């Protein structure tokens, strides 16, 4: 739709302005072969990020039945998987217990599989994962706890998508991310992207020094195999 297109244009303009804040930034070199095997160092990085995210998510107890659809803060409400899936009956046909699964805190393995699938399917670069984690940390500082058992996938997806757009001059469209994660449609993903950027006050630039600090700390969490 015209509204959706203009929304994406507006986001892109804001990201261009954010990119212009500095000429420095994380490395942007990526493999260009679609679905190329993930490098061992990148698998270590994914595991480290998965461990951090799992720890953040599990600090919140699973939602109770009577609370599952109740309102919370605006950002959490917007990113709830149950809110997006409850009006899409096709998901219940494929998995009648899908809402129960969304209530459960994810394991490190579940998060790792999600991240590896996302990065391999869309052929994203390592830098996007590190920048995405930095965005999530910034969000937690500005808005409080946002990672819950029922919000972590949409939040991580949008954080990675935003990082990818910041790092690449030619990047995957929102539709590619919807294809990977069809719990949200194109207009819903755009709404999540706008809310995420707004919550960060559009502070999307990551300096080289911050990036390198995160990279070193992440790689130190997981030993070489």
CSV table of C-alpha atoms in Angstrom, one decimal, residues 19-221:
chain,number,residue,atom,x,y,z
A,19,UNK,CA,24.6,6.7,9.0
A,20,UNK,CA,25.8,10.3,8.4
A,21,UNK,CA,26.6,10.8,12.0
A,22,UNK,CA,30.1,9.4,11.5
A,23,UNK,CA,32.3,7.9,8.9
A,24,UNK,CA,33.5,5.2,11.3
A,25,UNK,CA,31.6,2.1,12.1
A,26,UNK,CA,31.6,-1.7,12.2
A,27,UNK,CA,33.0,-3.7,9.2
A,28,UNK,CA,30.5,-4.4,6.6
A,29,UNK,CA,32.1,-7.1,4.5
A,30,UNK,CA,29.7,-10.0,4.0
A,31,UNK,CA,29.6,-13.3,2.1
A,32,UNK,CA,27.5,-12.9,-1.0
A,33,UNK,CA,26.8,-16.5,-1.7
A,34,UNK,CA,23.2,-17.2,-0.7
A,35,UNK,CA,22.9,-19.8,2.1
A,36,UNK,CA,26.7,-20.1,2.4
A,37,UNK,CA,27.9,-22.3,5.3
A,38,UNK,CA,28.3,-20.4,8.5
A,39,UNK,CA,32.0,-20.0,9.5
A,40,UNK,CA,33.1,-21.5,12.8
A,41,UNK,CA,33.9,-18.1,14.3
A,42,UNK,CA,30.5,-16.9,13.4
A,43,UNK,CA,28.9,-20.0,15.1
A,44,UNK,CA,30.8,-19.1,18.2
A,45,UNK,CA,29.5,-15.6,18.0
A,46,UNK,CA,25.9,-16.8,17.6
A,47,UNK,CA,26.3,-19.1,20.6
A,48,UNK,CA,27.6,-16.3,22.7
A,49,UNK,CA,24.8,-13.9,21.7
A,50,UNK,CA,22.3,-16.8,22.3
A,51,UNK,CA,23.6,-17.3,25.8
A,52,UNK,CA,23.2,-13.6,26.6
A,53,UNK,CA,19.7,-13.4,25.2
A,54,UNK,CA,18.6,-16.6,27.0
A,55,UNK,CA,19.8,-15.1,30.3
A,56,UNK,CA,17.9,-11.9,29.6
A,57,UNK,CA,14.7,-13.6,28.7
A,58,UNK,CA,14.6,-16.1,31.5
A,59,UNK,CA,14.9,-13.4,34.1
A,60,UNK,CA,11.1,-13.0,33.5
A,61,UNK,CA,8.8,-15.8,34.6
A,62,UNK,CA,6.6,-17.4,31.9
A,63,UNK,CA,3.2,-15.7,31.4
A,64,UNK,CA,0.2,-17.1,33.2
A,65,UNK,CA,-2.9,-18.0,31.3
A,66,UNK,CA,-5.0,-15.1,32.7
A,67,UNK,CA,-2.2,-12.6,32.0
A,68,UNK,CA,-1.3,-13.8,28.5
A,69,UNK,CA,-3.4,-11.4,26.6
A,70,UNK,CA,-3.6,-8.6,29.2
A,71,UNK,CA,-2.1,-5.3,28.3
A,72,UNK,CA,1.4,-4.3,29.6
A,73,UNK,CA,3.6,-1.4,28.4
A,74,UNK,CA,3.1,-0.2,24.9
A,75,UNK,CA,6.4,-1.6,23.5
A,76,UNK,CA,5.8,-5.1,25.0
A,77,UNK,CA,2.2,-5.2,23.7
A,78,UNK,CA,3.4,-4.3,20.2
A,79,UNK,CA,6.0,-7.0,20.1
A,80,UNK,CA,4.0,-9.9,21.6
A,81,UNK,CA,3.9,-12.9,19.4
A,82,UNK,CA,0.6,-14.0,20.7
A,83,UNK,CA,-1.0,-10.7,19.7
A,84,UNK,CA,0.2,-11.2,16.1
A,85,UNK,CA,-0.6,-14.9,15.8
A,86,UNK,CA,-4.0,-15.1,17.5
A,87,UNK,CA,-5.8,-13.6,14.4
A,88,UNK,CA,-3.9,-15.9,12.0
A,89,UNK,CA,-5.7,-19.3,12.1
A,90,UNK,CA,-3.2,-20.9,9.7
A,91,UNK,CA,-0.7,-21.1,12.5
A,92,UNK,CA,-3.1,-23.0,14.7
A,93,UNK,CA,-3.7,-25.5,12.0
A,94,UNK,CA,0.0,-26.2,11.7
A,95,UNK,CA,0.6,-26.2,15.5
A,96,UNK,CA,-2.4,-26.2,17.9
A,97,UNK,CA,0.0,-25.6,20.8
A,98,UNK,CA,1.7,-22.6,19.3
A,99,UNK,CA,0.5,-20.2,22.1
A,100,UNK,CA,1.8,-22.5,24.8
A,101,UNK,CA,5.2,-22.7,23.1
A,102,UNK,CA,5.3,-18.9,23.0
A,103,UNK,CA,4.8,-18.7,26.8
A,104,UNK,CA,7.9,-20.9,27.4
A,105,UNK,CA,11.3,-19.3,28.0
A,106,UNK,CA,13.6,-20.3,25.1
A,107,UNK,CA,16.7,-22.4,25.6
A,108,UNK,CA,20.1,-21.3,24.3
A,109,UNK,CA,19.6,-23.9,21.5
A,110,UNK,CA,16.2,-22.5,20.4
A,111,UNK,CA,17.7,-19.0,20.2
A,112,UNK,CA,20.8,-20.2,18.4
A,113,UNK,CA,18.8,-22.1,15.8
A,114,UNK,CA,16.6,-19.1,15.2
A,115,UNK,CA,19.7,-16.8,14.7
A,116,UNK,CA,21.6,-19.2,12.5
A,117,UNK,CA,18.5,-19.8,10.3
A,118,UNK,CA,17.9,-16.0,9.9
A,119,UNK,CA,21.5,-15.2,9.1
A,120,UNK,CA,22.0,-18.1,6.7
A,121,UNK,CA,18.6,-17.7,4.9
A,122,UNK,CA,19.1,-13.9,4.4
A,123,UNK,CA,22.9,-14.1,4.0
A,124,UNK,CA,23.5,-11.5,6.6
A,125,UNK,CA,26.9,-10.5,8.0
A,126,UNK,CA,28.5,-10.9,11.4
A,127,UNK,CA,28.4,-7.2,12.1
A,128,UNK,CA,24.6,-7.2,12.0
A,129,UNK,CA,24.4,-9.6,14.9
A,130,UNK,CA,26.8,-7.6,17.1
A,131,UNK,CA,25.1,-4.3,16.3
A,132,UNK,CA,21.7,-5.9,16.9
A,133,UNK,CA,22.8,-7.0,20.4
A,134,UNK,CA,24.0,-3.4,21.1
A,135,UNK,CA,20.6,-2.1,20.0
A,136,UNK,CA,18.8,-4.5,22.4
A,137,UNK,CA,21.1,-3.3,25.2
A,138,UNK,CA,20.3,0.3,24.4
A,139,UNK,CA,16.6,-0.5,24.3
A,140,UNK,CA,16.8,-2.1,27.8
A,141,UNK,CA,18.5,1.0,29.2
A,142,UNK,CA,16.0,3.4,27.6
A,143,UNK,CA,12.8,1.4,28.1
A,144,UNK,CA,13.5,-1.2,30.7
A,145,UNK,CA,13.1,-4.9,30.2
A,146,UNK,CA,11.7,-5.7,26.8
A,147,UNK,CA,12.9,-9.3,26.2
A,148,UNK,CA,10.2,-11.8,27.3
A,149,UNK,CA,9.4,-15.3,26.3
A,150,UNK,CA,6.7,-13.9,24.0
A,151,UNK,CA,8.6,-10.9,22.6
A,152,UNK,CA,12.2,-12.1,22.0
A,153,UNK,CA,11.8,-13.3,18.4
A,154,UNK,CA,10.1,-10.1,17.1
A,155,UNK,CA,12.5,-7.9,19.0
A,156,UNK,CA,15.6,-9.8,17.8
A,157,UNK,CA,14.3,-9.9,14.2
A,158,UNK,CA,13.7,-6.2,14.1
A,159,UNK,CA,17.1,-5.4,15.8
A,160,UNK,CA,18.9,-7.6,13.2
A,161,UNK,CA,16.9,-6.0,10.3
A,162,UNK,CA,17.8,-2.5,11.5
A,163,UNK,CA,21.4,-3.4,12.0
A,164,UNK,CA,21.5,-4.9,8.5
A,165,UNK,CA,20.0,-1.7,7.0
A,166,UNK,CA,22.5,0.5,8.8
A,167,UNK,CA,25.5,-1.6,7.6
A,168,UNK,CA,24.6,-2.2,4.0
A,169,UNK,CA,24.0,0.2,1.2
A,170,UNK,CA,22.2,-2.5,-0.7
A,171,UNK,CA,20.1,-4.5,1.8
A,172,UNK,CA,17.3,-7.0,2.0
A,173,UNK,CA,13.8,-5.6,2.0
A,174,UNK,CA,11.3,-6.1,4.8
A,175,UNK,CA,9.6,-8.7,2.7
A,176,UNK,CA,12.6,-11.0,3.0
A,177,UNK,CA,12.3,-10.9,6.8
A,178,UNK,CA,8.6,-11.5,6.6
A,179,UNK,CA,9.3,-14.6,4.5
A,180,UNK,CA,11.6,-15.9,7.2
A,181,UNK,CA,9.2,-14.9,10.1
A,182,UNK,CA,5.6,-14.9,8.8
A,183,UNK,CA,4.1,-14.4,12.2
A,184,UNK,CA,4.0,-10.8,11.2
A,185,UNK,CA,3.0,-9.4,7.9
A,186,UNK,CA,4.7,-6.5,6.0
A,187,UNK,CA,2.6,-3.7,7.6
A,188,UNK,CA,3.0,-5.2,11.1
A,189,UNK,CA,6.8,-5.5,10.6
A,190,UNK,CA,7.0,-1.9,9.5
A,191,UNK,CA,5.1,-0.8,12.6
A,192,UNK,CA,7.5,-2.8,14.8
A,193,UNK,CA,10.5,-1.2,13.0
A,194,UNK,CA,9.1,2.3,13.5
A,195,UNK,CA,8.5,1.6,17.2
A,196,UNK,CA,11.9,0.1,17.7
A,197,UNK,CA,13.7,3.0,16.0
A,198,UNK,CA,11.6,5.5,18.0
A,199,UNK,CA,12.3,3.8,21.3
A,200,UNK,CA,16.0,4.1,20.5
A,201,UNK,CA,15.4,7.8,19.7
A,202,UNK,CA,16.9,6.9,16.3
A,203,UNK,CA,20.3,6.4,17.9
A,204,UNK,CA,21.3,3.7,15.5
A,205,UNK,CA,24.9,4.5,14.9
A,206,UNK,CA,27.5,2.1,16.5
A,207,UNK,CA,31.0,3.4,16.8
A,208,UNK,CA,34.0,1.2,16.0
A,209,UNK,CA,35.2,1.3,19.6
A,210,UNK,CA,31.9,0.1,21.0
A,211,UNK,CA,31.5,-2.5,18.3
A,212,UNK,CA,35.0,-3.9,18.9
A,213,UNK,CA,34.4,-4.0,22.7
A,214,UNK,CA,31.3,-6.1,22.3
A,215,UNK,CA,32.9,-8.3,19.7
A,216,UNK,CA,35.9,-9.1,22.0
A,217,UNK,CA,33.6,-9.8,25.0
A,218,UNK,CA,31.3,-12.0,23.0
A,219,UNK,CA,34.2,-14.1,21.6
A,220,UNK,CA,35.6,-14.5,25.0
A,221,UNK,CA,32.5,-16.1,26.3
